[in-house]
Coordinates of C-alpha atoms and ligand atoms in Angstrom, one line a residue:
X1 CA 128.7 81.6 139.3
X2 CA 131.5 84.0 140.6
X3 CA 131.6 82.7 144.1
X4 CA 135.2 82.5 144.0
X5 CA 135.8 86.1 144.8
X6 CA 132.9 86.6 147.2
X7 CA 132.5 86.4 150.9
X8 CA 128.7 87.0 151.2
X9 CA 125.6 86.6 148.8
X10 CA 123.9 89.6 147.7
X11 CA 121.4 91.7 149.6
X12 CA 117.8 90.7 149.0
X13 CA 117.1 94.2 147.3
X14 CA 120.3 93.8 145.2
X15 CA 118.8 90.6 144.2
X16 CA 115.7 92.4 143.2
X17 CA 117.2 95.0 141.0
X18 CA 119.8 92.8 139.3
X19 CA 117.6 89.7 138.1
X20 CA 116.2 89.8 134.9
X21 CA 114.9 86.3 134.7
X22 CA 111.1 87.6 135.3
X23 CA 111.3 89.3 131.9
X24 CA 114.2 87.6 129.9
X25 CA 112.8 84.1 130.3
X26 CA 111.1 85.3 127.1
X27 CA 114.1 84.4 124.9
X28 CA 114.6 80.9 126.4
X29 CA 114.3 79.3 122.9
X30 CA 116.8 81.9 121.3
X31 CA 119.1 81.4 124.4
X32 CA 119.0 77.6 123.9
X33 CA 119.7 77.5 120.1
X34 CA 122.4 79.9 120.6
X35 CA 124.1 77.5 122.9
X36 CA 123.6 74.6 120.9
X37 CA 125.3 76.4 117.9
X38 CA 128.2 77.2 120.1
X39 CA 128.6 73.8 121.5
X40 CA 128.4 72.3 117.9
X41 CA 131.0 74.8 116.9
X42 CA 133.3 74.0 119.9
X43 CA 133.5 70.5 119.2
X44 CA 134.2 71.2 115.4
X45 CA 137.0 73.5 116.6
X46 CA 138.5 70.5 118.6
X47 CA 137.7 72.4 122.1
X48 CA 135.1 70.3 123.3
X49 CA 135.0 66.4 123.0
X50 CA 132.2 64.6 121.1
X51 CA 131.0 63.3 124.3
X52 CA 130.6 66.6 126.1
X53 CA 129.0 68.2 123.2
X54 CA 126.7 65.5 122.7
X55 CA 125.8 65.3 126.5
X56 CA 125.0 69.2 126.1
X57 CA 123.0 69.4 123.2
X58 CA 120.7 66.5 124.8
X59 CA 120.7 68.3 128.0
X60 CA 119.9 71.6 126.4
X61 CA 116.9 69.7 124.3
X62 CA 115.8 68.6 127.8
X63 CA 116.0 72.0 129.4
X64 CA 114.0 73.2 126.3
X65 CA 111.3 70.7 126.9
X66 CA 111.1 71.3 130.4
X67 CA 110.6 75.1 129.7
X68 CA 108.2 74.5 126.9
X69 CA 105.9 72.2 129.2
X70 CA 106.3 74.9 131.9
X71 CA 107.8 72.3 134.5
X72 CA 111.0 74.5 134.7
X73 CA 111.5 76.3 138.0
X74 CA 113.1 79.8 137.3
X75 CA 115.4 81.1 140.1
X76 CA 116.0 84.8 140.8
X77 CA 119.1 83.8 142.5
X78 CA 120.4 82.7 138.9
X79 CA 119.7 86.2 137.8
X80 CA 118.9 85.6 134.2
X81 CA 117.9 83.2 131.6
X82 CA 121.3 82.5 130.5
X83 CA 122.6 81.3 134.1
X84 CA 119.3 79.5 134.7
X85 CA 119.6 77.5 131.8
X86 CA 123.4 76.7 132.3
X87 CA 122.7 75.6 135.9
X88 CA 120.0 73.4 135.0
X89 CA 122.2 71.8 132.5
X90 CA 124.4 71.4 135.1
X91 CA 122.1 69.5 137.4
X92 CA 121.2 67.2 134.3
X93 CA 124.6 66.2 132.9
X94 CA 127.1 67.5 135.7
X95 CA 130.8 68.8 134.7
X96 CA 130.3 69.0 130.8
X97 CA 127.8 72.1 131.4
X98 CA 130.7 74.0 132.7
X99 CA 132.6 73.6 129.3
X100 CA 129.8 75.2 127.5
X101 CA 131.0 78.7 128.4
X102 CA 134.2 78.6 126.9
X103 CA 134.9 81.4 124.5
X104 CA 131.8 83.2 125.0
X105 CA 130.3 85.5 127.7
X106 CA 126.7 86.5 128.9
X107 CA 127.4 89.8 127.2
X108 CA 127.7 88.4 123.5
X109 CA 125.2 85.7 124.7
X110 CA 122.6 88.3 125.7
X111 CA 123.3 90.3 122.5
X112 CA 122.7 87.2 120.4
X113 CA 119.7 86.1 122.2
X114 CA 118.3 89.3 121.5
X115 CA 118.9 90.0 118.0
X116 CA 117.3 86.4 117.3
X117 CA 114.5 87.6 119.1
X118 CA 114.1 91.0 117.5
X119 CA 114.6 89.0 114.3
X120 CA 111.7 86.6 114.9
X121 CA 109.5 89.6 116.0
X122 CA 110.3 91.6 112.9
X123 CA 109.2 88.4 111.0
X124 CA 106.1 88.2 112.7
X125 CA 105.4 92.0 112.2
X126 CA 105.9 91.8 108.2
X127 CA 103.5 88.7 108.0
X128 CA 100.9 90.6 110.3
X129 CA 101.2 93.8 108.4
X130 CA 100.8 91.9 105.0
X131 CA 97.8 90.1 106.4
X132 CA 96.4 93.6 107.3
X133 CA 97.3 95.1 103.9
X134 CA 95.4 92.2 102.0
X135 CA 92.2 92.9 104.1
X136 CA 92.4 96.5 103.1
X137 CA 93.0 96.0 99.5
X138 CA 90.0 93.6 99.5
X139 CA 88.0 96.2 100.9
X140 CA 89.6 98.9 98.4
X141 CA 88.2 96.5 95.5
X142 CA 84.8 96.3 96.8
X143 CA 84.7 99.8 97.6
X144 CA 86.1 101.4 94.4
X145 CA 83.3 103.2 93.3
X146 CA 82.2 104.3 96.9
X147 CA 82.4 108.2 96.9
X148 CA 83.2 109.7 100.0
X149 CA 84.6 113.3 101.0
X150 CA 88.2 113.8 101.0
X151 CA 89.3 116.3 103.6
X152 CA 92.1 118.6 104.2
X153 CA 92.2 120.5 107.9
X154 CA 89.3 118.0 108.3
X155 CA 87.3 120.1 106.0
X156 CA 85.5 118.8 103.3
X157 CA 88.0 119.2 100.2
X158 CA 87.2 117.0 97.0
X159 CA 85.5 113.9 96.6
X160 CA 87.7 110.8 96.7
X161 CA 86.8 107.1 96.9
X162 CA 86.7 104.9 99.9
X163 CA 88.8 102.4 98.0
X164 CA 91.3 105.2 97.3
X165 CA 91.3 105.8 101.0
X166 CA 92.1 102.4 102.1
X167 CA 94.9 102.1 99.6
X168 CA 96.5 105.1 101.2
X169 CA 97.0 103.1 104.2
X170 CA 98.2 100.0 102.1
X171 CA 101.0 102.2 100.8
X172 CA 101.9 103.5 104.3
X173 CA 102.0 100.0 105.7
X174 CA 104.0 98.8 102.4
X175 CA 106.5 101.2 103.8
X176 CA 106.4 99.9 107.2
X177 CA 107.2 96.6 105.8
X178 CA 110.2 97.7 103.8
X179 CA 111.5 99.6 107.1
X180 CA 111.6 96.3 109.1
X181 CA 113.1 94.5 106.0
X182 CA 115.7 97.0 106.4
X183 CA 116.1 96.8 109.9
X184 CA 116.2 93.0 109.8
X185 CA 119.0 93.1 107.3
X186 CA 121.2 95.5 109.2
X187 CA 120.8 93.4 112.5
X188 CA 121.8 90.4 110.7
X189 CA 125.2 89.8 112.2
X190 CA 126.3 87.4 114.9
X191 CA 127.7 88.8 118.0
X192 CA 128.4 85.2 119.3
X193 CA 132.1 84.6 120.1
X194 CA 132.8 88.3 120.8
X195 CA 133.1 87.2 124.3
X196 CA 132.9 89.9 127.1
X197 CA 134.3 92.5 125.0
X198 CA 137.9 91.5 123.5
X199 CA 137.0 88.4 121.5
X200 CA 138.7 85.1 123.0
X201 CA 141.8 83.4 122.5
X202 CA 140.4 80.1 121.7
X203 CA 140.3 79.0 118.1
X204 CA 136.6 79.4 117.6
X205 CA 134.8 79.4 114.1
X206 CA 132.3 82.2 114.1
X207 CA 131.4 81.9 110.7
X208 CA 130.2 78.5 111.7
X209 CA 127.9 79.9 114.5
X210 CA 127.0 82.7 112.7
X211 CA 125.6 80.4 109.7
X212 CA 124.0 78.1 112.1
X213 CA 121.8 80.9 113.6
X214 CA 120.8 82.0 110.4
X215 CA 123.0 85.3 110.5
X216 CA 124.5 86.7 107.3
X217 CA 128.1 87.1 109.0
X218 CA 129.8 87.5 112.2
X219 CA 130.0 91.0 113.7
X220 CA 133.3 92.4 112.7
X221 CA 134.3 94.4 116.0
X222 CA 133.9 92.6 119.4
X223 CA 133.2 95.8 121.4
X224 CA 130.7 97.2 118.8
X225 CA 129.1 93.6 118.9
X226 CA 128.5 93.6 122.8
X227 CA 128.0 97.4 123.3
X228 CA 125.2 98.6 121.0
X229 CA 121.6 98.0 120.9
X230 CA 120.8 100.1 117.9
X231 CA 119.1 96.9 116.3
X232 CA 116.4 97.2 119.0
X233 CA 116.3 101.0 118.9
X234 CA 115.7 100.3 115.0
X235 CA 113.0 97.8 115.5
X236 CA 111.4 100.1 118.1
X237 CA 111.3 103.0 115.7
X238 CA 109.9 100.9 112.7
X239 CA 107.3 99.9 115.1
X240 CA 106.6 103.5 116.2
X241 CA 106.2 104.6 112.6
X242 CA 103.9 101.5 112.1
X243 CA 101.9 102.4 115.1
X244 CA 101.7 105.8 114.2
X245 CA 100.0 105.0 110.8
X246 CA 97.5 102.8 112.9
X247 CA 96.7 105.6 115.2
X248 CA 95.6 107.6 112.3
X249 CA 93.3 105.2 110.8
X250 CA 92.1 104.4 114.2
X251 CA 91.2 108.2 114.6
X252 CA 89.4 108.1 111.4
X253 CA 87.3 104.9 112.5
X254 CA 86.4 106.8 115.9
X255 CA 85.4 109.8 113.7
X256 CA 83.6 108.0 111.1
X257 CA 81.5 105.6 113.5
X258 CA 79.9 108.7 115.0
X259 CA 76.3 109.6 115.0
X260 CA 77.4 112.5 113.0
X261 CA 79.3 110.9 110.3
X262 CA 77.7 107.6 110.1
X263 CA 80.1 106.5 107.4
X264 CA 81.2 103.2 109.0
X265 CA 79.7 100.7 111.7
X266 CA 82.2 98.9 113.6
X267 CA 81.1 95.1 114.2
X268 CA 79.7 94.0 117.5
X269 CA 83.0 92.1 117.9
X270 CA 85.3 95.2 118.1
X271 CA 82.8 97.6 119.9
X272 CA 81.6 97.9 123.7
X273 CA 78.6 99.3 125.2
X274 CA 78.1 101.6 128.2
X275 CA 77.0 100.3 131.6
X276 CA 74.6 103.4 132.1
X277 CA 73.8 104.8 128.6
X278 CA 71.8 101.8 126.8
X279 CA 72.1 103.3 123.2
X280 CA 75.8 103.3 123.1
X281 CA 78.3 101.7 120.9
X282 CA 81.9 102.6 121.7
X283 CA 84.8 102.0 119.5
X284 CA 87.0 101.0 122.1
X285 CA 89.2 98.8 120.0
X286 CA 90.0 101.6 117.7
X287 CA 90.7 104.0 120.6
X288 CA 93.2 101.4 122.1
X289 CA 95.0 101.0 118.9
X290 CA 95.0 104.9 118.7
X291 CA 96.7 105.0 122.1
X292 CA 99.3 102.1 121.7
X293 CA 101.8 104.6 119.9
X294 CA 102.2 106.2 123.2
X295 CA 103.7 103.1 124.8
X296 CA 105.9 102.1 121.8
X297 CA 107.1 105.6 121.1
X298 CA 107.8 105.5 124.9
X299 CA 110.1 102.5 124.6
X300 CA 111.9 104.0 121.7
X301 CA 112.7 107.1 124.0
X302 CA 113.1 105.1 127.0
X303 CA 115.7 102.8 125.4
X304 CA 117.5 105.9 123.5
X305 CA 118.0 107.7 126.9
X306 CA 119.0 104.4 128.5
X307 CA 121.8 104.1 125.7
X308 CA 122.8 107.8 125.5
X309 CA 126.2 108.5 127.1
X310 CA 126.9 104.9 127.7
X311 CA 130.7 104.4 127.6
X312 CA 131.7 101.2 125.6
X313 CA 131.4 98.2 126.2
X314 CA 128.7 96.4 128.0
X315 CA 127.2 98.2 130.9
X316 CA 124.4 96.8 133.3
X317 CA 122.4 99.8 132.2
X318 CA 121.7 97.7 129.1
X319 CA 119.5 95.3 131.0
X320 CA 116.9 98.0 130.8
X321 CA 116.5 97.2 127.0
X322 CA 114.2 94.3 127.5
X323 CA 111.0 95.2 129.3
X324 CA 110.1 98.3 127.4
X325 CA 110.8 96.5 124.1
X326 CA 108.9 93.4 125.0
X327 CA 106.1 95.7 126.1
X328 CA 106.3 97.8 122.7
X329 CA 106.5 94.5 120.5
X330 CA 103.4 93.2 122.3
X331 CA 101.5 96.3 121.9
X332 CA 102.1 96.4 118.0
X333 CA 101.5 92.6 117.5
X334 CA 98.0 93.4 119.1
X335 CA 97.4 96.6 117.5
X336 CA 97.9 94.9 114.1
X337 CA 95.6 92.3 115.1
X338 CA 93.0 94.0 116.5
X339 CA 92.9 96.5 113.3
X340 CA 92.9 93.5 110.7
X341 CA 89.6 92.3 112.6
X342 CA 88.2 95.7 112.4
X343 CA 88.9 96.1 108.8
X344 CA 87.6 92.7 108.0
X345 CA 84.3 93.4 110.0
X346 CA 83.9 97.2 108.9
X347 CA 80.6 98.1 107.4
X348 CA 80.8 100.7 105.0
X349 CA 77.6 103.0 104.8
X350 CA 77.8 104.1 101.1
X351 CA 74.9 106.4 101.3
X352 CA 76.1 108.5 104.1
X353 CA 79.5 108.9 102.6
X354 CA 78.0 109.8 99.2
X355 CA 75.8 112.3 101.0
X356 CA 78.4 113.9 102.9
X357 CA 80.7 113.8 99.7
X358 CA 78.2 116.1 98.0
X359 CA 78.1 118.8 100.7
X360 CA 80.4 121.3 101.5
X361 CA 81.1 122.5 97.8
X362 CA 83.5 119.6 97.2
X363 CA 83.0 119.7 93.3
X364 CA 84.4 123.6 93.2
X365 CA 87.6 122.5 91.9
X366 CA 85.9 120.8 89.1
X367 CA 83.9 124.0 88.4
X368 CA 87.3 125.9 88.1
X369 CA 88.9 123.1 86.0
X370 CA 85.9 123.2 83.6
X371 CA 86.3 126.9 83.0
X372 CA 90.1 126.4 82.2
X373 CA 89.3 123.7 79.7
X374 CA 86.3 124.8 78.0
X375 CA 86.5 128.6 78.4
X376 CA 90.2 128.8 78.2
X377 CA 90.1 130.8 81.5
X378 CA 93.6 131.0 83.6
X379 CA 93.1 129.0 86.5
X380 CA 93.7 132.0 89.0
X381 CA 90.7 133.4 87.4
X382 CA 88.7 130.3 87.4
X383 CA 89.5 130.1 91.0
X384 CA 88.0 133.7 91.8
X385 CA 85.0 132.9 89.6
X386 CA 84.2 129.5 91.3
X387 CA 84.8 131.3 94.7
X388 CA 82.1 133.6 93.7
X389 CA 79.7 130.7 92.4
X390 CA 80.3 129.0 96.0
X391 CA 79.3 132.4 97.8
X392 CA 76.1 132.5 95.6
X393 CA 75.1 128.8 96.6
X394 CA 75.8 129.7 100.2
X395 CA 73.8 132.5 99.9
X396 CA 70.9 130.5 98.5
X397 CA 71.5 127.7 100.7
X398 CA 72.3 124.8 98.0
X399 CA 75.1 123.0 96.9
X400 CA 77.0 123.8 93.5
X401 CA 75.0 121.3 91.5
X402 CA 71.7 123.3 93.1
X403 CA 72.4 126.5 91.1
X404 CA 70.4 126.9 88.1
X405 CA 72.2 127.9 84.7
X406 CA 71.1 131.6 85.3
X407 CA 72.5 131.7 88.8
X408 CA 75.8 130.6 87.2
X409 CA 75.6 133.0 84.0
X410 CA 75.2 135.6 86.5
X411 CA 78.6 134.6 87.9
X412 CA 80.2 134.3 84.7
X413 CA 78.8 134.4 81.3
X414 CA 81.4 131.8 79.8
X415 CA 79.3 129.1 81.9
X416 CA 77.0 127.0 80.1
X417 CA 74.9 124.0 81.0
X418 CA 77.6 121.3 80.0
X419 CA 79.1 122.4 83.4
X420 CA 76.5 120.4 85.3
X421 CA 78.2 117.2 84.3
X422 CA 81.4 117.6 86.0
X423 CA 79.4 119.0 89.4
X424 CA 78.2 115.7 90.5
X425 CA 80.7 113.7 92.9
X426 CA 80.4 110.6 90.7
X427 CA 81.8 112.5 87.6
X428 CA 84.4 114.2 89.6
X429 CA 86.1 111.2 90.9
X430 CA 85.8 109.7 87.8
X431 CA 87.6 112.6 86.2
X432 CA 90.5 111.9 88.3
X433 CA 92.5 109.8 86.1
X434 CA 96.0 111.1 86.5
X435 CA 98.4 108.4 88.0
X436 CA 97.9 108.1 91.4
X437 CA 94.4 109.7 91.4
X438 CA 91.3 108.8 93.2
X439 CA 89.2 107.6 90.1
X440 CA 87.6 104.0 90.5
X441 CA 89.5 102.8 87.5
X442 CA 92.8 103.8 89.0
X443 CA 91.6 102.3 92.3
X444 CA 91.0 99.0 90.6
X445 CA 94.3 99.1 89.1
X446 CA 96.3 99.8 92.3
X447 CA 94.3 97.3 94.2
X448 CA 95.1 94.6 91.6
X449 CA 98.9 95.6 91.8
X450 CA 98.8 95.1 95.3
X451 CA 97.2 91.9 95.3
X452 CA 99.8 90.5 93.0
X453 CA 102.7 91.8 95.1
X454 CA 101.4 90.6 98.4
X455 CA 100.8 87.3 96.9
X456 CA 104.3 87.1 95.3
X457 CA 106.1 88.2 98.6
Ligands
LIG501 N1 120.8 89.7 132.3 C1 122.1 90.6 131.4 C2 121.5 91.3 130.5 O1 120.5 91.4 130.3 C3 122.8 89.7 130.7 C4 124.3 90.0 130.5 C5 125.1 90.3 131.7 N2 126.5 90.4 131.6 C6 127.0 91.0 132.7 N3 128.4 91.1 132.6 N4 126.6 91.2 133.9 O2 121.8 92.4 129.8

């Protein structure tokens, strides 16, 4: 493509380090869409004849179907997807192919392709996350009354419901979706026509290409348009946060599915066995999702470091943006799909959860609250009195509701037998009716709100 100035071809190693076709062929669809929009605009602007434009569009459609069909031969000597497509177009239609590159460069072309690709990827993630949320909302409805221990420091804290726990993740994923929407909106400006870095002297219509490719507007500065990859970084950042959420839930599933917890059973479809220990059921899918954050966050770090310190405008360093990003996007896509399958298949062991919810003096706060409410004790004193009751129960080797009224009166005279009502885990969760609290009634309302929201968006 630049043979005019060169006496020899590249060294074999140069070709290997320089070529991106092995990975950027991934966005051939975006590349061809961009070229079609560009050719259409060139004709409208009087830069291409109608015959040339028609030949180019027809040729590009042909290239597209060859790649779709797997019959296209990619060549490393042609470096990247842009030149592979153009070279094949030249084979097919001859001279007009050489007119397509008027008023553009590979620099604005690759920025446009990648933006289109990231936009498509974001749209896919948004759909996937919503599907996962819906699955969780269904589980939340089914398990609105299922009492389980709520933890802080992974120590029993207060009883909550499993439905409430599911909805906590629905909220987190909801913010992930909104972050992806934000990233999508910011990236939706079209670089095409910025050319190599300075714009072009041809009377191109950038509004037209931007519109044809579904962008809101053309980018306003040609240097910025070809030099930044913040749109990839932002998508990777959203992906990292989402993967972090999935990783936390995965960790919980790993813990909950142990023989010690038995809160849940993962389906056969998302578990594996051991080649030596016949009894084993390993939560491999959960473990792998837990780990994906490493690669995704790694991609973000990697690209951030590639970009830092690069002077404007394009440098070949930026070709290193793709492999890590593709790997990260694939990883998140797979993690979301696997988590959706696992949640869908998850068996909740209500009894094990309920038993565990009652242990560890989890209703101690309810006893303290009762003293405040019924005996007008200041909360700090009630906390102290309850601490003494817990110590007594520990001494006797029972839970709080295993203490007799005599035991309790010994701790504090003002306690009477009405207190037993608040010491059960069921009553504890039922009483948490403050907005956002864990009561089954709240959980049902929140699940209904999410269902409606997910159906309407
Ligand atoms: N393959 C290149 C990339 O991925 C396309 C842009 C090349 N531009 C250039 N001036 N060499 O970044």
